[in-house]
């Protein structure tokens, strides 16, 4: 394969990777896991109209808005808007008093349907006035099916890899603010200081999330959505084909790419120079000293990135005179672009060092001695002999170091944090976009990293093949 064909193939593969990544369904909204205070539970124990049902949920005919926060169904006269999912609640005391495990609803009381998922069942609450106005019969299979279909379809887009609503076998439906299932009490639409909450507490008022409680129970997550007439909920259709790709790319935040390229571009300069200097230094010291230095220079390659990040955070922070000095001069090393560069240099440096050292050690020592007898200085020998003869291995080490620095995650997150446009590199963006439910963005950046990795491997293979052919011709 010549270089022209390789470049053509590379361009086609990169385009295919990007197209594949953006073809993943859009409309994933950020999970709403806001936490807040809770109110004193409603002490009333009105009768429940709960009904259990199996796990079969038919979402055929359900249309989801492109933002993933609204849905309508062909089989229903109402729609769901302002959908959000709370992955976690809070179990804190409020004003010195315990009120149970709670979720902040984020809507006014009486305007929102609220679903709480436990270990093996879901309790779905629809305010009585909404159920009456929209003619939602929570006791009929048809009314339950419509509600379930839309909530399951919406929840699937915001599950972010965690358990989805569709996986639950049993559902209970109620319009009462207090619903009890065994030793568990669910209290919906509870207001405090102008905010609305859902509480989960023991019937006896105990903390069900205490592992020593014989009735231990901890909710998995909660879903919220506002039922309304179909015409009152705007369902923005998702773009398809090239229009979807164009819309995705135009709305994408490209800052992780620029941060990664800037970080890696600066880091590779330091990596290249330091790797060559360290390799040359190890050639001219005693074997015992060389073994010690080799361990020091190589150990970042075998340590977990989080360990490297932790050590760098300690070294560059206020705990040491080194870190405090930079803070005092107004150039803090942690949680800054400089931190990204430092983390990339530390984790990628061993690759450059090892490749350069191996190349230097493979040179003919007699040739270097002959150059010295001709009066060549060590600097001239290094520049005129060692570098040209070792260039193939040095270039491969530089490219591998570039790829390693580009893909660094653990040490960068520890030392630099996750600041959009400042320290959020592509690997960090992949993690946090996935955690926030933006699967399409995470897949796109994954495709970009794969494309870069493909380029690196292809370059090294082509370079090695060219060098091997050159050496064979020279040998003949």
Coordinates of C-alpha atoms in Angstrom, one line a residue:
X1 CA 0.0 0.0 0.0
X2 CA 1.5 3.4 -1.1
X3 CA 1.1 6.6 0.9
X4 CA -1.6 8.0 -1.5
X5 CA -3.8 4.9 -1.2
X6 CA -3.3 4.9 2.6
X7 CA -4.4 8.5 2.9
X8 CA -7.5 7.8 0.7
X9 CA -8.4 4.8 2.8
X10 CA -7.9 6.7 6.0
X11 CA -10.1 9.6 4.9
X12 CA -12.9 7.2 4.0
X13 CA -12.7 5.3 7.3
X14 CA -12.7 8.5 9.4
X15 CA -15.8 9.8 7.5
X16 CA -17.5 6.5 8.1
X17 CA -16.7 6.6 11.8
X18 CA -18.1 10.1 12.2
X19 CA -21.3 9.2 10.2
X20 CA -21.8 6.1 12.4
X21 CA -21.4 8.1 15.6
X22 CA -23.9 10.8 14.7
X23 CA -26.5 8.2 13.4
X24 CA -27.2 7.2 17.0
X25 CA -30.6 8.4 18.2
X26 CA -30.6 12.0 19.4
X27 CA -32.8 13.7 21.9
X28 CA -31.1 12.6 25.1
X29 CA -31.6 15.3 27.8
X30 CA -29.6 15.9 30.9
X31 CA -30.8 13.8 33.9
X32 CA -32.4 16.0 36.5
X33 CA -30.9 14.8 39.7
X34 CA -31.3 18.0 41.7
X35 CA -31.7 17.4 45.4
X36 CA -33.5 19.6 47.8
X37 CA -35.2 19.8 51.2
X38 CA -38.3 17.8 52.1
X39 CA -41.6 18.6 53.7
X40 CA -43.3 16.9 56.6
X41 CA -45.3 14.0 55.1
X42 CA -49.0 14.2 54.8
X43 CA -50.4 12.2 57.6
X44 CA -53.6 11.3 55.9
X45 CA -54.1 7.7 54.8
X46 CA -56.7 8.0 52.0
X47 CA -57.6 4.8 50.2
X48 CA -55.5 4.0 47.1
X49 CA -56.7 3.1 43.7
X50 CA -53.4 1.3 42.9
X51 CA -53.4 -1.4 40.3
X52 CA -50.6 -3.9 39.6
X53 CA -49.6 -4.8 36.0
X54 CA -47.0 -6.9 34.2
X55 CA -43.8 -5.6 32.6
X56 CA -44.9 -5.8 28.9
X57 CA -44.9 -2.2 27.6
X58 CA -45.8 -1.5 24.0
X59 CA -44.2 1.8 22.9
X60 CA -45.3 1.4 19.3
X61 CA -46.8 4.7 18.1
X62 CA -45.0 6.8 20.8
X63 CA -43.2 9.8 19.3
X64 CA -40.4 11.4 21.3
X65 CA -39.3 15.1 20.8
X66 CA -35.8 15.6 19.6
X67 CA -34.8 16.9 23.1
X68 CA -36.1 13.8 24.8
X69 CA -38.3 15.8 27.2
X70 CA -41.8 15.3 25.6
X71 CA -43.8 12.4 24.1
X72 CA -47.2 11.7 22.6
X73 CA -48.9 8.4 21.6
X74 CA -51.2 7.5 18.8
X75 CA -53.3 5.6 21.3
X76 CA -53.7 8.4 23.8
X77 CA -55.6 11.7 23.9
X78 CA -52.9 13.3 26.2
X79 CA -49.2 13.8 26.0
X80 CA -46.3 14.2 28.4
X81 CA -44.1 17.3 28.6
X82 CA -41.2 18.6 30.7
X83 CA -39.9 15.1 31.4
X84 CA -36.9 14.6 33.7
X85 CA -35.3 11.8 35.5
X86 CA -33.7 12.1 39.0
X87 CA -31.0 9.4 39.4
X88 CA -30.5 10.1 43.1
X89 CA -32.4 11.6 45.9
X90 CA -31.3 12.8 49.3
X91 CA -31.6 11.3 52.8
X92 CA -30.5 14.4 54.7
X93 CA -32.3 15.8 57.8
X94 CA -34.2 19.0 57.1
X95 CA -34.1 21.6 59.8
X96 CA -32.9 19.0 62.2
X97 CA -35.8 16.6 61.5
X98 CA -35.7 13.5 59.4
X99 CA -38.4 13.2 56.7
X100 CA -37.4 10.2 54.7
X101 CA -35.6 9.7 51.4
X102 CA -36.7 12.5 49.1
X103 CA -36.6 13.7 45.5
X104 CA -37.0 17.3 44.3
X105 CA -39.8 17.3 41.7
X106 CA -39.0 20.6 40.1
X107 CA -42.6 21.4 39.3
X108 CA -45.5 23.0 41.2
X109 CA -47.6 20.7 43.2
X110 CA -50.5 19.2 41.3
X111 CA -49.0 19.8 37.9
X112 CA -46.8 16.8 37.5
X113 CA -47.0 13.0 37.4
X114 CA -44.4 11.4 39.6
X115 CA -42.9 7.9 39.3
X116 CA -40.7 6.3 41.9
X117 CA -38.9 3.0 41.1
X118 CA -37.9 0.6 43.9
X119 CA -36.1 -2.7 43.5
X120 CA -38.9 -4.6 41.8
X121 CA -41.9 -2.3 41.3
X122 CA -42.8 1.2 40.3
X123 CA -45.3 3.5 42.0
X124 CA -46.9 6.0 39.5
X125 CA -48.8 9.0 40.9
X126 CA -51.0 11.3 38.8
X127 CA -52.6 14.2 40.6
X128 CA -56.4 13.7 40.9
X129 CA -57.3 16.9 39.0
X130 CA -55.0 16.1 36.1
X131 CA -56.4 12.6 35.9
X132 CA -60.0 14.0 35.8
X133 CA -59.3 16.8 33.4
X134 CA -57.5 14.6 30.9
X135 CA -59.8 11.6 31.5
X136 CA -56.9 9.3 32.5
X137 CA -58.5 6.2 34.1
X138 CA -55.8 4.8 36.3
X139 CA -57.9 1.7 37.1
X140 CA -58.2 0.6 33.5
X141 CA -55.6 -1.3 31.5
X142 CA -56.0 1.3 28.6
X143 CA -55.2 4.3 30.9
X144 CA -52.3 2.5 32.5
X145 CA -50.9 1.4 29.2
X146 CA -50.9 4.9 27.7
X147 CA -49.1 6.4 30.7
X148 CA -46.6 3.5 30.9
X149 CA -45.8 3.6 27.2
X150 CA -44.9 7.3 27.1
X151 CA -42.9 7.3 30.4
X152 CA -41.0 4.1 29.4
X153 CA -40.1 5.7 26.0
X154 CA -38.9 8.9 27.7
X155 CA -37.0 7.2 30.4
X156 CA -35.1 5.0 28.0
X157 CA -33.4 8.2 26.6
X158 CA -32.3 9.4 30.0
X159 CA -31.3 6.1 31.8
X160 CA -27.7 6.8 30.9
X161 CA -26.6 3.2 31.3
X162 CA -28.5 2.6 34.6
X163 CA -31.6 0.5 35.1
X164 CA -34.4 1.6 32.8
X165 CA -38.1 1.9 33.6
X166 CA -39.0 -0.8 31.1
X167 CA -37.2 -3.5 33.2
X168 CA -39.8 -3.4 36.1
X169 CA -42.4 -6.1 36.3
X170 CA -44.9 -4.5 38.6
X171 CA -46.5 -1.1 38.5
X172 CA -48.9 0.6 40.9
X173 CA -51.0 3.6 40.0
X174 CA -52.6 6.1 42.3
X175 CA -54.0 9.6 42.6
X176 CA -53.6 9.7 46.4
X177 CA -50.8 11.7 47.8
X178 CA -50.0 8.9 50.2
X179 CA -49.5 5.4 49.0
X180 CA -48.4 2.4 51.1
X181 CA -46.9 -0.8 49.9
X182 CA -46.0 -3.1 52.7
X183 CA -43.8 -1.3 55.1
X184 CA -43.0 1.5 52.6
X185 CA -44.9 4.8 52.4
X186 CA -44.7 7.0 49.3
X187 CA -45.7 10.6 49.8
X188 CA -46.2 12.6 46.6
X189 CA -46.7 16.3 45.9
X190 CA -45.4 17.4 49.3
X191 CA -44.7 21.2 49.5
X192 CA -42.2 23.1 51.5
X193 CA -41.0 26.7 51.0
X194 CA -42.6 26.8 47.6
X195 CA -41.0 23.6 46.3
X196 CA -42.5 20.2 45.6
X197 CA -41.0 16.9 46.8
X198 CA -41.6 13.2 46.9
X199 CA -40.7 11.3 50.1
X200 CA -40.1 7.6 50.7
X201 CA -40.2 6.6 54.4
X202 CA -41.2 3.7 56.5
X203 CA -44.8 3.3 57.6
X204 CA -43.5 3.6 61.1
X205 CA -41.5 6.7 60.3
X206 CA -38.1 4.8 60.2
X207 CA -35.3 5.3 57.8
X208 CA -35.7 2.6 55.2
X209 CA -32.3 3.2 53.6
X210 CA -30.6 2.0 56.8
X211 CA -29.1 -1.4 56.0
X212 CA -29.9 -2.6 59.6
X213 CA -33.6 -1.8 59.1
X214 CA -35.5 -5.1 58.7
X215 CA -37.7 -3.4 56.0
X216 CA -34.7 -2.0 54.1
X217 CA -35.7 -0.2 50.9
X218 CA -34.0 2.3 48.8
X219 CA -35.5 3.8 45.6
X220 CA -33.6 3.3 42.4
X221 CA -34.6 6.6 40.7
X222 CA -37.6 8.9 40.0
X223 CA -39.2 10.2 36.8
X224 CA -41.3 13.3 36.5
X225 CA -43.5 14.5 33.6
X226 CA -46.4 16.9 33.1
X227 CA -49.5 15.3 31.4
X228 CA -51.4 17.7 29.1
X229 CA -53.7 17.7 26.1
X230 CA -51.9 16.6 22.9
X231 CA -52.1 20.0 21.3
X232 CA -50.6 21.7 24.3
X233 CA -47.3 19.7 24.2
X234 CA -44.9 20.6 21.4
X235 CA -43.2 17.6 19.9
X236 CA -40.2 18.7 17.8
X237 CA -39.5 16.1 15.3
X238 CA -36.0 14.7 15.1
X239 CA -34.0 15.4 11.9
X240 CA -33.0 12.4 9.8
X241 CA -30.2 11.6 7.4
X242 CA -27.7 14.3 6.4
X243 CA -29.9 16.9 8.1
X244 CA -29.5 15.1 11.4
X245 CA -25.7 15.0 10.9
X246 CA -25.6 18.7 10.0
X247 CA -27.7 19.6 13.0
X248 CA -25.6 17.4 15.4
X249 CA -22.3 18.9 14.2
X250 CA -23.6 22.5 14.3
X251 CA -24.8 22.1 17.9
X252 CA -21.8 20.1 19.1
X253 CA -19.4 21.8 21.5
X254 CA -16.0 21.4 19.8
X255 CA -14.0 22.7 22.8
X256 CA -12.9 19.2 23.9
X257 CA -11.2 18.7 20.5
X258 CA -9.3 22.1 20.7
X259 CA -8.3 21.5 24.3
X260 CA -7.0 18.0 23.5
X261 CA -5.1 19.2 20.5
X262 CA -3.6 22.1 22.3
X263 CA -2.7 20.0 25.3
X264 CA -1.2 17.2 23.2
X265 CA 0.6 19.6 20.9
X266 CA 2.4 21.3 23.8
X267 CA 3.0 18.1 25.7
X268 CA 4.6 16.3 22.8
X269 CA 7.3 19.0 22.6
X270 CA 8.3 18.4 26.2
X271 CA 7.9 14.6 25.8
X272 CA 10.2 14.5 22.7
X273 CA 12.9 16.6 24.2
X274 CA 12.8 15.1 27.7
X275 CA 12.6 11.6 26.3
X276 CA 15.8 12.0 24.2
X277 CA 17.7 13.7 27.0
X278 CA 16.7 11.0 29.5
X279 CA 17.7 8.2 27.0
X280 CA 21.0 9.8 26.2
X281 CA 21.7 10.4 29.9
X282 CA 21.2 6.8 30.8
X283 CA 23.7 5.7 28.1
X284 CA 26.5 7.6 29.9
X285 CA 26.1 6.5 33.6
X286 CA 27.1 3.4 35.5
X287 CA 24.9 0.3 35.1
X288 CA 23.7 0.5 38.7
X289 CA 22.7 4.2 38.4
X290 CA 21.1 3.4 35.0
X291 CA 18.9 0.7 36.6
X292 CA 17.6 3.2 39.2
X293 CA 17.0 5.9 36.6
X294 CA 15.3 3.5 34.3
X295 CA 12.8 2.5 37.0
X296 CA 12.1 6.1 37.8
X297 CA 11.6 7.1 34.1
X298 CA 9.4 4.0 33.3
X299 CA 7.2 3.7 36.4
X300 CA 4.5 6.1 35.2
X301 CA 3.8 3.6 32.4
X302 CA 2.9 0.8 34.8
X303 CA 1.2 2.9 37.5
X304 CA -2.6 3.4 37.3
X305 CA -3.3 6.8 35.8
X306 CA -5.3 7.7 38.9
X307 CA -2.2 7.0 41.1
X308 CA -0.2 9.3 38.9
X309 CA -2.9 12.0 39.1
X310 CA -3.1 11.7 42.8
X311 CA 0.7 12.1 43.2
X312 CA 0.8 15.0 40.8
X313 CA -2.1 16.7 42.7
X314 CA -0.2 16.4 45.9
X315 CA 3.1 17.6 44.4
X316 CA 1.5 20.6 42.5
X317 CA -0.9 21.6 45.3
X318 CA -0.5 23.6 48.4
X319 CA 1.0 20.6 50.2
X320 CA 4.5 21.2 48.8
X321 CA 6.8 24.2 48.5
X322 CA 6.9 23.5 44.7
X323 CA 3.1 23.8 44.3
X324 CA 2.8 26.7 46.7
X325 CA 5.4 28.7 44.8
X326 CA 3.4 28.6 41.6
X327 CA 0.3 29.5 43.4
X328 CA 2.0 32.5 45.0
X329 CA 3.3 33.8 41.6
X330 CA -0.2 33.6 40.2
X331 CA 0.3 30.6 38.0
X332 CA -1.4 27.6 39.8
X333 CA -0.5 24.3 38.2
X334 CA -3.7 22.4 39.3
X335 CA -7.1 22.8 37.6
X336 CA -5.6 24.7 34.8
X337 CA -4.5 24.1 31.2
X338 CA -1.0 23.6 32.5
X339 CA -2.3 20.7 34.6
X340 CA -3.5 19.0 31.4
X341 CA -0.1 19.3 29.9
X342 CA 1.7 18.1 33.0
X343 CA -0.5 15.0 33.2
X344 CA 0.0 14.2 29.5
X345 CA 3.7 14.6 29.8
X346 CA 4.1 12.3 32.8
X347 CA 2.0 9.4 31.5
X348 CA 3.3 9.5 27.9
X349 CA 7.0 10.3 28.6
X350 CA 8.0 6.6 29.3
X351 CA 6.9 5.6 25.7
X352 CA 9.3 8.2 24.2
X353 CA 12.1 7.4 26.6
X354 CA 11.9 3.6 26.1
X355 CA 11.9 3.8 22.3
X356 CA 14.8 6.3 22.2
X357 CA 16.8 4.3 24.7
X358 CA 16.3 1.1 22.8
X359 CA 17.3 2.7 19.6
X360 CA 20.5 4.3 21.1
X361 CA 21.5 1.0 22.7
X362 CA 21.2 -0.8 19.4
X363 CA 23.8 1.4 17.7
X364 CA 27.3 0.1 17.0
X365 CA 29.5 1.3 19.8
X366 CA 32.6 0.9 17.6
X367 CA 31.1 3.3 15.1
X368 CA 30.6 5.9 17.8
X369 CA 34.2 5.4 19.1
X370 CA 35.5 5.8 15.6
X371 CA 33.8 9.2 15.3
X372 CA 35.4 10.3 18.5
X373 CA 38.8 9.4 17.2
X374 CA 38.1 11.7 14.3
X375 CA 37.7 14.5 16.7
X376 CA 33.9 14.7 16.7
X377 CA 32.3 16.1 19.9
X378 CA 29.6 14.3 21.7
X379 CA 27.1 16.9 20.5
X380 CA 28.1 16.3 16.9
X381 CA 28.0 12.6 17.3
X382 CA 24.5 12.8 18.8
X383 CA 23.1 15.1 16.1
X384 CA 25.0 13.7 13.0
X385 CA 25.0 10.0 13.9
X386 CA 22.8 8.9 16.7
X387 CA 19.6 10.8 15.8
X388 CA 19.6 9.9 12.0
X389 CA 20.4 6.2 12.6
X390 CA 17.8 6.0 15.4
X391 CA 15.2 8.2 13.7
X392 CA 12.8 5.4 12.8
X393 CA 12.4 4.3 16.5
X394 CA 12.3 7.8 17.7
X395 CA 9.5 8.8 15.4
X396 CA 7.5 5.7 16.4
X397 CA 8.0 6.6 20.0
X398 CA 6.9 10.2 19.4
X399 CA 3.7 9.1 17.6
X400 CA 2.9 6.6 20.3
X401 CA 3.5 9.2 22.9
X402 CA 1.2 11.7 21.1
X403 CA -1.6 9.1 21.0
X404 CA -1.1 8.2 24.7
X405 CA -1.2 11.9 25.7
X406 CA -4.3 12.5 23.5
X407 CA -6.1 9.6 25.2
X408 CA -5.1 10.4 28.8
X409 CA -8.1 10.4 31.3
X410 CA -7.4 9.5 34.9
X411 CA -4.4 11.7 35.7
X412 CA -5.9 14.6 33.8
X413 CA -9.2 14.4 35.6
X414 CA -7.4 14.2 39.0
X415 CA -5.0 17.1 38.3
X416 CA -6.9 19.3 36.0
X417 CA -10.6 18.6 36.7
X418 CA -13.5 19.0 34.3
X419 CA -13.8 22.6 33.2
X420 CA -15.6 23.1 29.9
X421 CA -13.3 24.9 27.4
X422 CA -10.4 24.9 29.8
X423 CA -9.5 21.3 30.9
X424 CA -12.2 19.1 29.4
X425 CA -10.3 16.9 27.0
X426 CA -12.0 14.4 24.7
X427 CA -11.6 11.4 27.1
X428 CA -13.1 13.4 29.9
X429 CA -15.9 14.6 27.6
X430 CA -16.8 11.0 26.7
X431 CA -17.2 10.1 30.4
X432 CA -19.2 13.0 31.4
X433 CA -21.4 13.1 28.3
X434 CA -22.3 9.5 28.9
X435 CA -23.0 10.1 32.5
X436 CA -25.3 13.0 31.6
X437 CA -27.2 10.7 29.1
X438 CA -25.8 12.3 25.9
X439 CA -24.9 9.0 24.3
X440 CA -24.7 10.5 20.8
X441 CA -22.0 13.0 21.8
X442 CA -20.1 10.3 23.7
X443 CA -20.2 8.0 20.7
X444 CA -19.0 10.8 18.4
X445 CA -15.9 11.6 20.6
X446 CA -15.3 7.9 20.9
X447 CA -15.2 7.7 17.0
X448 CA -12.8 10.6 16.9
X449 CA -10.4 8.9 19.3
X450 CA -10.7 5.6 17.4
X451 CA -9.9 7.5 14.2
X452 CA -6.8 9.1 15.8
X453 CA -5.7 5.7 17.0
X454 CA -6.2 4.2 13.6
X455 CA -4.0 7.0 12.1
X456 CA -1.3 6.4 14.7
X457 CA -1.1 2.6 14.1
X458 CA -1.3 3.0 10.3
X459 CA 1.5 5.6 10.4
X460 CA 3.8 3.4 12.4
X461 CA 3.1 0.4 10.2
X462 CA 3.8 2.3 7.0
X463 CA 6.9 3.9 8.5
X464 CA 8.2 0.5 9.7
X465 CA 7.5 -1.1 6.3
X466 CA 9.3 1.8 4.5
X467 CA 12.3 1.6 6.8
X468 CA 12.5 -2.2 6.5
X469 CA 12.5 -2.0 2.7
X470 CA 15.2 0.7 2.8
X471 CA 17.4 -1.4 5.0
X472 CA 16.9 -4.4 2.7
X473 CA 18.0 -2.4 -0.3
X474 CA 21.0 -1.1 1.6
X475 CA 22.0 -4.6 2.6
X476 CA 21.9 -5.8 -1.0

